[in-house]
Short mmCIF file of N, CA and C in Angstrom, two decimals:
data_model
loop_
_atom_site.label_atom_id
_atom_site.label_comp_id
_atom_site.label_asym_id
_atom_site.label_seq_id
_atom_site.Cartn_x
_atom_site.Cartn_y
_atom_site.Cartn_z
N TYR A 151 -49.52 -44.40 -262.74
CA TYR A 151 -50.27 -43.73 -261.70
C TYR A 151 -51.76 -43.97 -261.88
N ARG A 152 -52.22 -43.95 -263.11
CA ARG A 152 -53.64 -44.17 -263.37
C ARG A 152 -54.05 -45.60 -263.05
N ILE A 153 -53.15 -46.55 -263.26
CA ILE A 153 -53.46 -47.95 -262.95
C ILE A 153 -53.68 -48.11 -261.45
N ASN A 154 -52.87 -47.46 -260.64
CA ASN A 154 -53.04 -47.54 -259.19
C ASN A 154 -54.41 -47.02 -258.75
N LYS A 155 -54.91 -46.02 -259.42
CA LYS A 155 -56.21 -45.48 -259.03
C LYS A 155 -57.35 -46.43 -259.42
N LYS A 156 -57.23 -47.08 -260.57
CA LYS A 156 -58.32 -47.94 -261.05
C LYS A 156 -58.32 -49.32 -260.37
N ILE A 157 -57.13 -49.87 -260.08
CA ILE A 157 -57.05 -51.21 -259.47
C ILE A 157 -56.72 -51.03 -257.99
N ASN A 158 -57.51 -51.66 -257.17
CA ASN A 158 -57.27 -51.61 -255.73
C ASN A 158 -56.40 -52.80 -255.36
N PHE A 159 -55.10 -52.56 -255.10
CA PHE A 159 -54.15 -53.64 -254.82
C PHE A 159 -54.36 -54.26 -253.44
N LYS A 160 -55.12 -53.65 -252.60
CA LYS A 160 -55.39 -54.22 -251.28
C LYS A 160 -56.23 -55.50 -251.40
N ASN A 161 -57.03 -55.60 -252.45
CA ASN A 161 -57.83 -56.80 -252.67
C ASN A 161 -56.97 -57.97 -253.18
N TYR A 162 -55.79 -57.69 -253.70
CA TYR A 162 -54.92 -58.72 -254.28
C TYR A 162 -53.68 -58.97 -253.43
N LYS A 163 -53.74 -58.75 -252.14
CA LYS A 163 -52.54 -58.92 -251.31
C LYS A 163 -52.13 -60.38 -251.16
N TYR A 164 -53.04 -61.34 -251.37
CA TYR A 164 -52.70 -62.76 -251.26
C TYR A 164 -52.32 -63.38 -252.61
N LEU A 165 -52.29 -62.62 -253.66
CA LEU A 165 -51.96 -63.12 -254.99
C LEU A 165 -50.59 -63.78 -255.06
N PRO A 166 -49.52 -63.24 -254.48
CA PRO A 166 -48.23 -63.95 -254.52
C PRO A 166 -48.26 -65.30 -253.82
N ILE A 167 -49.03 -65.41 -252.75
CA ILE A 167 -49.14 -66.70 -252.04
C ILE A 167 -49.86 -67.71 -252.92
N TYR A 168 -50.95 -67.30 -253.57
CA TYR A 168 -51.67 -68.20 -254.49
C TYR A 168 -50.77 -68.65 -255.63
N PHE A 169 -50.00 -67.73 -256.14
CA PHE A 169 -49.09 -68.06 -257.24
C PHE A 169 -48.03 -69.07 -256.79
N ALA A 170 -47.44 -68.88 -255.62
CA ALA A 170 -46.42 -69.80 -255.11
C ALA A 170 -47.00 -71.19 -254.84
N VAL A 171 -48.17 -71.24 -254.24
CA VAL A 171 -48.82 -72.52 -253.94
C VAL A 171 -49.17 -73.25 -255.23
N SER A 172 -49.65 -72.54 -256.23
CA SER A 172 -49.98 -73.20 -257.50
C SER A 172 -48.74 -73.72 -258.19
N LEU A 173 -47.61 -73.01 -258.13
CA LEU A 173 -46.36 -73.52 -258.71
C LEU A 173 -45.89 -74.79 -257.99
N ILE A 174 -45.98 -74.81 -256.67
CA ILE A 174 -45.59 -76.01 -255.91
C ILE A 174 -46.50 -77.18 -256.28
N PHE A 175 -47.79 -76.94 -256.39
CA PHE A 175 -48.74 -78.00 -256.75
C PHE A 175 -48.46 -78.55 -258.15
N ILE A 176 -48.20 -77.68 -259.10
CA ILE A 176 -47.90 -78.12 -260.47
C ILE A 176 -46.60 -78.92 -260.50
N GLY A 177 -45.59 -78.48 -259.76
CA GLY A 177 -44.33 -79.22 -259.68
C GLY A 177 -44.52 -80.59 -259.06
N PHE A 178 -45.33 -80.68 -258.01
CA PHE A 178 -45.60 -81.96 -257.37
C PHE A 178 -46.32 -82.90 -258.32
N VAL A 179 -47.30 -82.41 -259.05
CA VAL A 179 -48.02 -83.24 -260.02
C VAL A 179 -47.08 -83.72 -261.12
N TYR A 180 -46.18 -82.84 -261.56
CA TYR A 180 -45.20 -83.20 -262.61
C TYR A 180 -44.31 -84.35 -262.15
N VAL A 181 -43.90 -84.35 -260.90
CA VAL A 181 -43.00 -85.38 -260.39
C VAL A 181 -43.75 -86.67 -260.08
N ILE A 182 -45.02 -86.59 -259.73
CA ILE A 182 -45.77 -87.77 -259.30
C ILE A 182 -46.44 -88.52 -260.45
N VAL A 183 -46.62 -87.91 -261.60
CA VAL A 183 -47.33 -88.54 -262.73
C VAL A 183 -46.71 -89.89 -263.15
N PRO A 184 -45.37 -90.07 -263.20
CA PRO A 184 -44.83 -91.36 -263.63
C PRO A 184 -45.19 -92.55 -262.75
N ILE A 185 -45.80 -92.33 -261.59
CA ILE A 185 -46.26 -93.46 -260.76
C ILE A 185 -47.30 -94.27 -261.53
N PHE A 186 -48.04 -93.64 -262.40
CA PHE A 186 -49.11 -94.31 -263.12
C PHE A 186 -48.63 -95.06 -264.36
N TYR A 187 -47.34 -94.96 -264.70
CA TYR A 187 -46.80 -95.70 -265.84
C TYR A 187 -46.59 -97.16 -265.44
N SER A 188 -46.71 -98.03 -266.41
CA SER A 188 -46.30 -99.43 -266.20
C SER A 188 -45.03 -99.62 -267.03
N TYR A 189 -43.94 -99.85 -266.35
CA TYR A 189 -42.65 -99.97 -267.02
C TYR A 189 -42.47 -101.39 -267.55
N ASP A 190 -42.17 -101.52 -268.83
CA ASP A 190 -41.93 -102.80 -269.46
C ASP A 190 -40.51 -103.26 -269.12
N LYS A 191 -40.38 -104.45 -268.56
CA LYS A 191 -39.07 -104.95 -268.14
C LYS A 191 -38.09 -105.08 -269.31
N LEU A 192 -38.58 -105.56 -270.46
CA LEU A 192 -37.68 -105.77 -271.61
C LEU A 192 -37.11 -104.46 -272.13
N LYS A 193 -37.95 -103.43 -272.24
CA LYS A 193 -37.47 -102.13 -272.72
C LYS A 193 -36.51 -101.50 -271.72
N LEU A 194 -36.79 -101.67 -270.44
CA LEU A 194 -35.92 -101.13 -269.41
C LEU A 194 -34.58 -101.85 -269.40
N GLN A 195 -34.59 -103.17 -269.60
CA GLN A 195 -33.34 -103.95 -269.70
C GLN A 195 -32.47 -103.41 -270.83
N LYS A 196 -33.09 -103.18 -271.99
CA LYS A 196 -32.33 -102.68 -273.13
C LYS A 196 -31.75 -101.30 -272.85
N ASN A 197 -32.53 -100.42 -272.22
CA ASN A 197 -32.05 -99.07 -271.92
C ASN A 197 -30.90 -99.08 -270.93
N ILE A 198 -30.96 -99.93 -269.93
CA ILE A 198 -29.90 -99.99 -268.92
C ILE A 198 -28.64 -100.60 -269.50
N CYS A 199 -28.77 -101.71 -270.17
CA CYS A 199 -27.60 -102.49 -270.58
C CYS A 199 -26.98 -102.04 -271.89
N LYS A 200 -27.68 -101.28 -272.70
CA LYS A 200 -27.09 -100.86 -273.97
C LYS A 200 -25.92 -99.91 -273.74
N ASN A 201 -25.93 -99.15 -272.65
CA ASN A 201 -24.83 -98.23 -272.37
C ASN A 201 -23.52 -98.97 -272.11
N TYR A 202 -23.61 -100.12 -271.45
CA TYR A 202 -22.43 -100.91 -271.14
C TYR A 202 -22.16 -102.01 -272.16
N LYS A 203 -23.07 -102.19 -273.11
CA LYS A 203 -22.98 -103.24 -274.13
C LYS A 203 -22.86 -104.62 -273.48
N ILE A 204 -23.76 -104.90 -272.55
CA ILE A 204 -23.81 -106.18 -271.86
C ILE A 204 -25.25 -106.69 -271.91
N GLU A 205 -25.44 -107.92 -271.45
CA GLU A 205 -26.78 -108.48 -271.38
C GLU A 205 -27.20 -108.58 -269.92
N CYS A 206 -28.44 -108.20 -269.65
CA CYS A 206 -28.93 -108.29 -268.29
C CYS A 206 -30.38 -108.76 -268.29
N LEU A 207 -30.86 -109.09 -267.11
CA LEU A 207 -32.21 -109.61 -266.95
C LEU A 207 -32.80 -109.05 -265.66
N ILE A 208 -34.03 -108.56 -265.74
CA ILE A 208 -34.74 -108.08 -264.56
C ILE A 208 -35.69 -109.18 -264.13
N LYS A 209 -35.48 -109.73 -262.92
CA LYS A 209 -36.33 -110.81 -262.44
C LYS A 209 -37.45 -110.32 -261.53
N GLY A 210 -37.23 -109.22 -260.84
CA GLY A 210 -38.19 -108.75 -259.85
C GLY A 210 -39.10 -107.66 -260.38
N LYS A 211 -39.66 -106.91 -259.44
CA LYS A 211 -40.61 -105.85 -259.77
C LYS A 211 -39.89 -104.56 -260.16
N VAL A 212 -40.61 -103.74 -260.91
CA VAL A 212 -40.13 -102.42 -261.32
C VAL A 212 -41.14 -101.38 -260.82
N ASN A 213 -40.67 -100.42 -260.03
CA ASN A 213 -41.53 -99.38 -259.46
C ASN A 213 -40.91 -98.01 -259.68
N TYR A 214 -41.73 -96.98 -259.51
CA TYR A 214 -41.27 -95.60 -259.59
C TYR A 214 -41.45 -94.96 -258.22
N ASN A 215 -40.42 -94.23 -257.75
CA ASN A 215 -40.50 -93.45 -256.52
C ASN A 215 -40.12 -92.02 -256.84
N PHE A 216 -40.84 -91.07 -256.27
CA PHE A 216 -40.52 -89.67 -256.51
C PHE A 216 -39.77 -89.05 -255.35
N TYR A 217 -39.65 -89.76 -254.22
CA TYR A 217 -38.97 -89.21 -253.05
C TYR A 217 -37.72 -90.02 -252.75
N PRO A 218 -36.60 -89.52 -252.47
CA PRO A 218 -36.15 -88.13 -252.37
C PRO A 218 -35.89 -87.50 -253.73
N THR A 219 -35.62 -88.30 -254.76
CA THR A 219 -35.50 -87.80 -256.13
C THR A 219 -36.27 -88.77 -257.02
N PRO A 220 -36.68 -88.33 -258.22
CA PRO A 220 -37.37 -89.26 -259.13
C PRO A 220 -36.44 -90.42 -259.49
N ARG A 221 -36.92 -91.65 -259.31
CA ARG A 221 -36.11 -92.83 -259.59
C ARG A 221 -36.97 -94.04 -259.88
N ILE A 222 -36.39 -94.95 -260.65
CA ILE A 222 -37.01 -96.25 -260.93
C ILE A 222 -36.31 -97.26 -260.04
N LYS A 223 -37.10 -98.04 -259.30
CA LYS A 223 -36.53 -99.06 -258.41
C LYS A 223 -36.78 -100.43 -259.02
N ILE A 224 -35.72 -101.24 -259.03
CA ILE A 224 -35.78 -102.58 -259.61
C ILE A 224 -35.34 -103.58 -258.56
N LYS A 225 -36.04 -104.68 -258.46
CA LYS A 225 -35.65 -105.78 -257.59
C LYS A 225 -35.04 -106.88 -258.45
N ASP A 226 -33.93 -107.43 -258.01
CA ASP A 226 -33.26 -108.58 -258.64
C ASP A 226 -32.87 -108.34 -260.11
N LEU A 227 -31.75 -107.69 -260.28
CA LEU A 227 -31.15 -107.48 -261.61
C LEU A 227 -29.98 -108.43 -261.75
N ILE A 228 -29.92 -109.15 -262.87
CA ILE A 228 -28.84 -110.09 -263.14
C ILE A 228 -28.11 -109.64 -264.40
N ILE A 229 -26.77 -109.57 -264.31
CA ILE A 229 -25.94 -109.20 -265.46
C ILE A 229 -25.12 -110.42 -265.84
N TYR A 230 -25.17 -110.78 -267.11
CA TYR A 230 -24.49 -111.99 -267.57
C TYR A 230 -23.07 -111.70 -268.02
N ASP A 231 -22.23 -112.74 -267.97
CA ASP A 231 -20.83 -112.64 -268.36
C ASP A 231 -20.73 -112.24 -269.83
N LEU A 232 -19.67 -111.53 -270.14
CA LEU A 232 -19.50 -111.00 -271.49
C LEU A 232 -19.26 -112.09 -272.53
N SER A 233 -18.47 -113.10 -272.18
CA SER A 233 -18.14 -114.13 -273.15
C SER A 233 -19.09 -115.33 -273.07
N LYS A 234 -19.34 -115.80 -271.86
CA LYS A 234 -20.23 -116.95 -271.68
C LYS A 234 -21.56 -116.43 -271.15
N LYS A 235 -22.54 -116.42 -272.00
CA LYS A 235 -23.82 -115.79 -271.67
C LYS A 235 -24.55 -116.50 -270.54
N LYS A 236 -24.21 -117.76 -270.24
CA LYS A 236 -24.93 -118.47 -269.19
C LYS A 236 -24.36 -118.18 -267.81
N ASN A 237 -23.12 -117.70 -267.72
CA ASN A 237 -22.52 -117.38 -266.42
C ASN A 237 -22.97 -116.01 -265.95
N ILE A 238 -23.23 -115.92 -264.65
CA ILE A 238 -23.66 -114.65 -264.07
C ILE A 238 -22.44 -113.86 -263.64
N LEU A 239 -22.28 -112.67 -264.21
CA LEU A 239 -21.18 -111.78 -263.84
C LEU A 239 -21.51 -111.02 -262.57
N ALA A 240 -22.72 -110.50 -262.48
CA ALA A 240 -23.12 -109.73 -261.30
C ALA A 240 -24.62 -109.87 -261.08
N SER A 241 -24.99 -109.73 -259.82
CA SER A 241 -26.41 -109.69 -259.47
C SER A 241 -26.59 -108.65 -258.37
N ALA A 242 -27.71 -107.99 -258.40
CA ALA A 242 -28.01 -106.97 -257.40
C ALA A 242 -29.46 -107.11 -256.97
N GLU A 243 -29.68 -107.06 -255.66
CA GLU A 243 -31.04 -107.18 -255.14
C GLU A 243 -31.82 -105.89 -255.30
N ASN A 244 -31.18 -104.76 -255.02
CA ASN A 244 -31.86 -103.46 -255.08
C ASN A 244 -31.13 -102.56 -256.06
N VAL A 245 -31.85 -102.10 -257.07
CA VAL A 245 -31.27 -101.19 -258.05
C VAL A 245 -32.16 -99.96 -258.12
N ALA A 246 -31.52 -98.79 -258.04
CA ALA A 246 -32.25 -97.53 -258.17
C ALA A 246 -31.63 -96.74 -259.32
N ILE A 247 -32.45 -96.35 -260.27
CA ILE A 247 -32.00 -95.56 -261.40
C ILE A 247 -32.55 -94.16 -261.22
N LYS A 248 -31.66 -93.21 -260.94
CA LYS A 248 -32.10 -91.82 -260.75
C LYS A 248 -32.39 -91.20 -262.10
N LEU A 249 -33.53 -90.53 -262.18
CA LEU A 249 -33.99 -89.93 -263.43
C LEU A 249 -33.79 -88.43 -263.41
N SER A 250 -33.54 -87.89 -264.58
CA SER A 250 -33.46 -86.45 -264.74
C SER A 250 -34.88 -85.88 -264.73
N VAL A 251 -35.05 -84.69 -264.22
CA VAL A 251 -36.37 -84.07 -264.16
C VAL A 251 -36.85 -83.68 -265.55
N ILE A 252 -35.93 -83.50 -266.47
CA ILE A 252 -36.30 -83.17 -267.85
C ILE A 252 -36.88 -84.42 -268.51
N ASN A 253 -37.93 -84.27 -269.26
CA ASN A 253 -38.65 -85.36 -269.95
C ASN A 253 -39.17 -86.42 -268.99
N LEU A 254 -39.56 -86.04 -267.82
CA LEU A 254 -40.05 -87.00 -266.84
C LEU A 254 -41.43 -87.55 -267.22
N LEU A 255 -42.23 -86.77 -267.92
CA LEU A 255 -43.56 -87.22 -268.29
C LEU A 255 -43.57 -88.18 -269.47
N ASN A 256 -42.54 -88.18 -270.29
CA ASN A 256 -42.45 -89.10 -271.43
C ASN A 256 -41.58 -90.28 -271.02
N LYS A 257 -42.19 -91.42 -270.77
CA LYS A 257 -41.43 -92.56 -270.23
C LYS A 257 -40.44 -93.14 -271.24
N TYR A 258 -40.59 -92.83 -272.52
CA TYR A 258 -39.66 -93.35 -273.52
C TYR A 258 -38.45 -92.45 -273.71
N LYS A 259 -38.50 -91.23 -273.21
CA LYS A 259 -37.39 -90.30 -273.35
C LYS A 259 -36.78 -89.91 -272.01
N GLN A 260 -37.02 -90.70 -270.97
CA GLN A 260 -36.47 -90.38 -269.66
C GLN A 260 -34.95 -90.56 -269.68
N ASN A 261 -34.25 -89.61 -269.08
CA ASN A 261 -32.79 -89.64 -269.04
C ASN A 261 -32.33 -90.21 -267.70
N PHE A 262 -31.41 -91.17 -267.76
CA PHE A 262 -30.85 -91.74 -266.54
C PHE A 262 -29.67 -90.91 -266.10
N LYS A 263 -29.67 -90.47 -264.84
CA LYS A 263 -28.57 -89.68 -264.31
C LYS A 263 -27.54 -90.55 -263.60
N LYS A 264 -28.02 -91.56 -262.87
CA LYS A 264 -27.13 -92.38 -262.05
C LYS A 264 -27.80 -93.71 -261.76
N ILE A 265 -26.98 -94.76 -261.65
CA ILE A 265 -27.49 -96.08 -261.29
C ILE A 265 -26.86 -96.48 -259.97
N GLU A 266 -27.69 -96.91 -259.02
CA GLU A 266 -27.20 -97.37 -257.72
C GLU A 266 -27.57 -98.85 -257.56
N LEU A 267 -26.57 -99.68 -257.37
CA LEU A 267 -26.80 -101.11 -257.15
C LEU A 267 -26.50 -101.43 -255.69
N GLY A 268 -27.49 -101.93 -254.97
CA GLY A 268 -27.33 -102.28 -253.57
C GLY A 268 -27.41 -103.77 -253.36
N ASN A 269 -26.71 -104.26 -252.35
CA ASN A 269 -26.66 -105.70 -252.05
C ASN A 269 -26.27 -106.50 -253.29
N PHE A 270 -25.11 -106.19 -253.83
CA PHE A 270 -24.67 -106.79 -255.07
C PHE A 270 -23.66 -107.90 -254.82
N GLU A 271 -23.46 -108.71 -255.84
CA GLU A 271 -22.44 -109.75 -255.84
C GLU A 271 -21.85 -109.82 -257.24
N ILE A 272 -20.53 -109.59 -257.32
CA ILE A 272 -19.84 -109.62 -258.61
C ILE A 272 -18.90 -110.81 -258.62
N ASN A 273 -18.97 -111.62 -259.68
CA ASN A 273 -18.10 -112.78 -259.85
C ASN A 273 -17.10 -112.47 -260.96
N ILE A 274 -15.83 -112.35 -260.57
CA ILE A 274 -14.79 -111.98 -261.54
C ILE A 274 -13.85 -113.16 -261.74
N ASP A 275 -13.72 -113.58 -263.00
CA ASP A 275 -12.77 -114.62 -263.37
C ASP A 275 -11.42 -113.95 -263.60
N VAL A 276 -10.42 -114.34 -262.84
CA VAL A 276 -9.10 -113.70 -262.89
C VAL A 276 -8.48 -113.86 -264.28
N LYS A 277 -8.72 -114.98 -264.95
CA LYS A 277 -8.15 -115.19 -266.27
C LYS A 277 -8.81 -114.32 -267.33
N SER A 278 -9.99 -113.81 -267.06
CA SER A 278 -10.72 -113.00 -268.05
C SER A 278 -10.59 -111.50 -267.79
N LEU A 279 -9.64 -111.08 -267.00
CA LEU A 279 -9.50 -109.66 -266.69
C LEU A 279 -9.26 -108.81 -267.94
N LYS A 280 -8.53 -109.37 -268.92
CA LYS A 280 -8.28 -108.63 -270.16
C LYS A 280 -9.59 -108.38 -270.91
N LYS A 281 -10.50 -109.35 -270.90
CA LYS A 281 -11.79 -109.18 -271.57
C LYS A 281 -12.57 -108.06 -270.91
N TYR A 282 -12.58 -108.03 -269.59
CA TYR A 282 -13.29 -106.97 -268.87
C TYR A 282 -12.67 -105.62 -269.19
N LYS A 283 -11.34 -105.57 -269.24
CA LYS A 283 -10.64 -104.32 -269.53
C LYS A 283 -10.94 -103.86 -270.96
N ASN A 284 -11.00 -104.79 -271.91
CA ASN A 284 -11.28 -104.43 -273.30
C ASN A 284 -12.68 -103.84 -273.47
N VAL A 285 -13.64 -104.31 -272.69
CA VAL A 285 -14.99 -103.77 -272.78
C VAL A 285 -14.99 -102.32 -272.33
N PHE A 286 -14.28 -102.03 -271.25
CA PHE A 286 -14.25 -100.66 -270.74
C PHE A 286 -13.26 -99.78 -271.49
N ALA A 287 -12.37 -100.39 -272.29
CA ALA A 287 -11.42 -99.60 -273.07
C ALA A 287 -12.11 -98.93 -274.26
N LYS A 288 -13.19 -99.54 -274.74
CA LYS A 288 -13.95 -98.93 -275.82
C LYS A 288 -14.55 -97.64 -275.30
N LYS A 289 -14.64 -96.68 -276.17
CA LYS A 289 -15.19 -95.39 -275.76
C LYS A 289 -16.71 -95.47 -275.76
N ILE A 290 -17.25 -95.83 -274.61
CA ILE A 290 -18.70 -95.88 -274.47
C ILE A 290 -19.13 -94.80 -273.49
N ASN A 291 -20.27 -94.25 -273.76
CA ASN A 291 -20.81 -93.22 -272.88
C ASN A 291 -21.70 -93.90 -271.87
N SER A 292 -21.23 -94.03 -270.66
CA SER A 292 -22.01 -94.75 -269.67
C SER A 292 -22.50 -93.82 -268.57
N ILE A 293 -23.39 -94.34 -267.78
CA ILE A 293 -24.00 -93.62 -266.69
C ILE A 293 -23.17 -93.87 -265.44
N PRO A 294 -22.93 -92.85 -264.61
CA PRO A 294 -22.21 -93.10 -263.35
C PRO A 294 -22.94 -94.15 -262.52
N THR A 295 -22.19 -95.10 -262.00
CA THR A 295 -22.77 -96.22 -261.28
C THR A 295 -22.15 -96.32 -259.89
N THR A 296 -23.00 -96.58 -258.89
CA THR A 296 -22.55 -96.74 -257.52
C THR A 296 -22.95 -98.13 -257.04
N PHE A 297 -21.99 -98.84 -256.48
CA PHE A 297 -22.24 -100.16 -255.90
C PHE A 297 -22.12 -100.01 -254.39
N THR A 298 -23.13 -100.48 -253.63
CA THR A 298 -23.09 -100.37 -252.18
C THR A 298 -23.44 -101.69 -251.52
N LYS A 299 -22.78 -101.95 -250.40
CA LYS A 299 -23.05 -103.10 -249.54
C LYS A 299 -23.09 -104.41 -250.31
N GLY A 300 -21.98 -104.77 -250.89
CA GLY A 300 -21.94 -106.01 -251.65
C GLY A 300 -20.63 -106.71 -251.51
N LYS A 301 -20.45 -107.74 -252.32
CA LYS A 301 -19.19 -108.45 -252.29
C LYS A 301 -18.71 -108.76 -253.69
N ILE A 302 -17.39 -108.81 -253.81
CA ILE A 302 -16.74 -109.12 -255.07
C ILE A 302 -16.00 -110.44 -254.87
N ILE A 303 -16.34 -111.41 -255.68
CA ILE A 303 -15.74 -112.75 -255.56
C ILE A 303 -14.81 -112.97 -256.73
N PHE A 304 -13.57 -113.31 -256.44
CA PHE A 304 -12.58 -113.63 -257.46
C PHE A 304 -12.43 -115.14 -257.53
N PHE A 305 -12.40 -115.66 -258.75
CA PHE A 305 -12.16 -117.09 -258.94
C PHE A 305 -11.34 -117.28 -260.20
N GLU A 306 -10.68 -118.43 -260.27
CA GLU A 306 -9.89 -118.79 -261.44
C GLU A 306 -10.44 -120.10 -261.95
N GLU A 307 -11.03 -120.03 -263.15
CA GLU A 307 -11.83 -121.10 -263.72
C GLU A 307 -12.95 -121.41 -262.72
N LYS A 308 -12.93 -122.50 -262.02
CA LYS A 308 -13.99 -122.77 -261.04
C LYS A 308 -13.46 -122.78 -259.62
N LYS A 309 -12.19 -122.43 -259.43
CA LYS A 309 -11.57 -122.44 -258.11
C LYS A 309 -11.70 -121.07 -257.45
N TYR A 310 -12.10 -121.08 -256.20
CA TYR A 310 -12.26 -119.86 -255.42
C TYR A 310 -10.89 -119.26 -255.10
N VAL A 311 -10.73 -117.94 -255.26
CA VAL A 311 -9.46 -117.27 -254.97
C VAL A 311 -9.60 -116.35 -253.76
N ALA A 312 -10.51 -115.38 -253.81
CA ALA A 312 -10.66 -114.42 -252.71
C ALA A 312 -12.01 -113.73 -252.80
N THR A 313 -12.37 -113.05 -251.71
CA THR A 313 -13.62 -112.28 -251.65
C THR A 313 -13.37 -110.94 -250.97
N ILE A 314 -13.98 -109.91 -251.50
CA ILE A 314 -13.99 -108.62 -250.84
C ILE A 314 -15.41 -108.40 -250.33
N ASP A 315 -15.57 -108.38 -249.01
CA ASP A 315 -16.89 -108.21 -248.41
C ASP A 315 -17.16 -106.74 -248.11
N ASP A 316 -18.43 -106.39 -248.03
CA ASP A 316 -18.88 -105.04 -247.71
C ASP A 316 -18.19 -103.99 -248.57
N ALA A 317 -18.22 -104.23 -249.87
CA ALA A 317 -17.55 -103.34 -250.82
C ALA A 317 -18.49 -102.22 -251.24
N ASN A 318 -17.92 -101.04 -251.40
CA ASN A 318 -18.62 -99.87 -251.92
C ASN A 318 -17.78 -99.30 -253.05
N LEU A 319 -18.37 -99.16 -254.23
CA LEU A 319 -17.64 -98.66 -255.40
C LEU A 319 -18.41 -97.53 -256.06
N ASN A 320 -17.67 -96.57 -256.58
CA ASN A 320 -18.22 -95.54 -257.46
C ASN A 320 -17.51 -95.69 -258.79
N PHE A 321 -18.27 -95.86 -259.85
CA PHE A 321 -17.68 -96.09 -261.16
C PHE A 321 -18.13 -94.99 -262.11
N THR A 322 -17.14 -94.31 -262.70
CA THR A 322 -17.42 -93.27 -263.69
C THR A 322 -16.58 -93.55 -264.92
N LEU A 323 -17.17 -93.40 -266.08
CA LEU A 323 -16.46 -93.64 -267.32
C LEU A 323 -16.71 -92.46 -268.23
N GLU A 324 -15.67 -91.72 -268.53
CA GLU A 324 -15.79 -90.58 -269.42
C GLU A 324 -14.95 -90.85 -270.66
N GLU A 325 -14.81 -89.86 -271.52
CA GLU A 325 -14.15 -90.07 -272.80
C GLU A 325 -12.75 -90.66 -272.66
N ASP A 326 -11.90 -90.03 -271.90
CA ASP A 326 -10.51 -90.48 -271.82
C ASP A 326 -10.14 -91.06 -270.47
N THR A 327 -11.07 -91.13 -269.54
CA THR A 327 -10.73 -91.62 -268.19
C THR A 327 -11.69 -92.69 -267.74
N LYS A 328 -11.14 -93.59 -266.95
CA LYS A 328 -11.93 -94.60 -266.26
C LYS A 328 -11.60 -94.44 -264.78
N GLU A 329 -12.60 -94.31 -263.95
CA GLU A 329 -12.34 -94.10 -262.54
C GLU A 329 -13.25 -94.99 -261.73
N SER A 330 -12.65 -95.66 -260.76
CA SER A 330 -13.45 -96.53 -259.89
C SER A 330 -12.87 -96.45 -258.50
#
């Protein structure tokens, strides 16, 4: 009761609005700061490909976007075949790696939530299906991956077998399950 007499709350009626606006501003600055980072392609390649235990190469640019969610955008990602390092297993023109909001300011500790590969092309050798299965049979902790607007090409040695056009895939790998 004494506090009410000493402090005139009518002078502070806009305080909740100031508080809300300052929280929104701080949140916006937190999400926008990674725009100023320069992402090293080699370190990013290692972070992306170590989860799948494969080799990949980033040929294009690497950028950060904060809208609609924080993400790293990559142009031209190439993934090499597991056995023959010179053969290209997959390539994607547009790759978006969604980032977790936690540790967003530390570029070395950013957590990947999901990988989206757009305009992709996957080359699968029918005779090597067991090799592909063995890689995914190992218990690896991978990031959920989405493939959109691409094609899957099947071949046997160097002979063309079939193509799946306009393919969309969702790939999740957990401890005891593989789902695609």
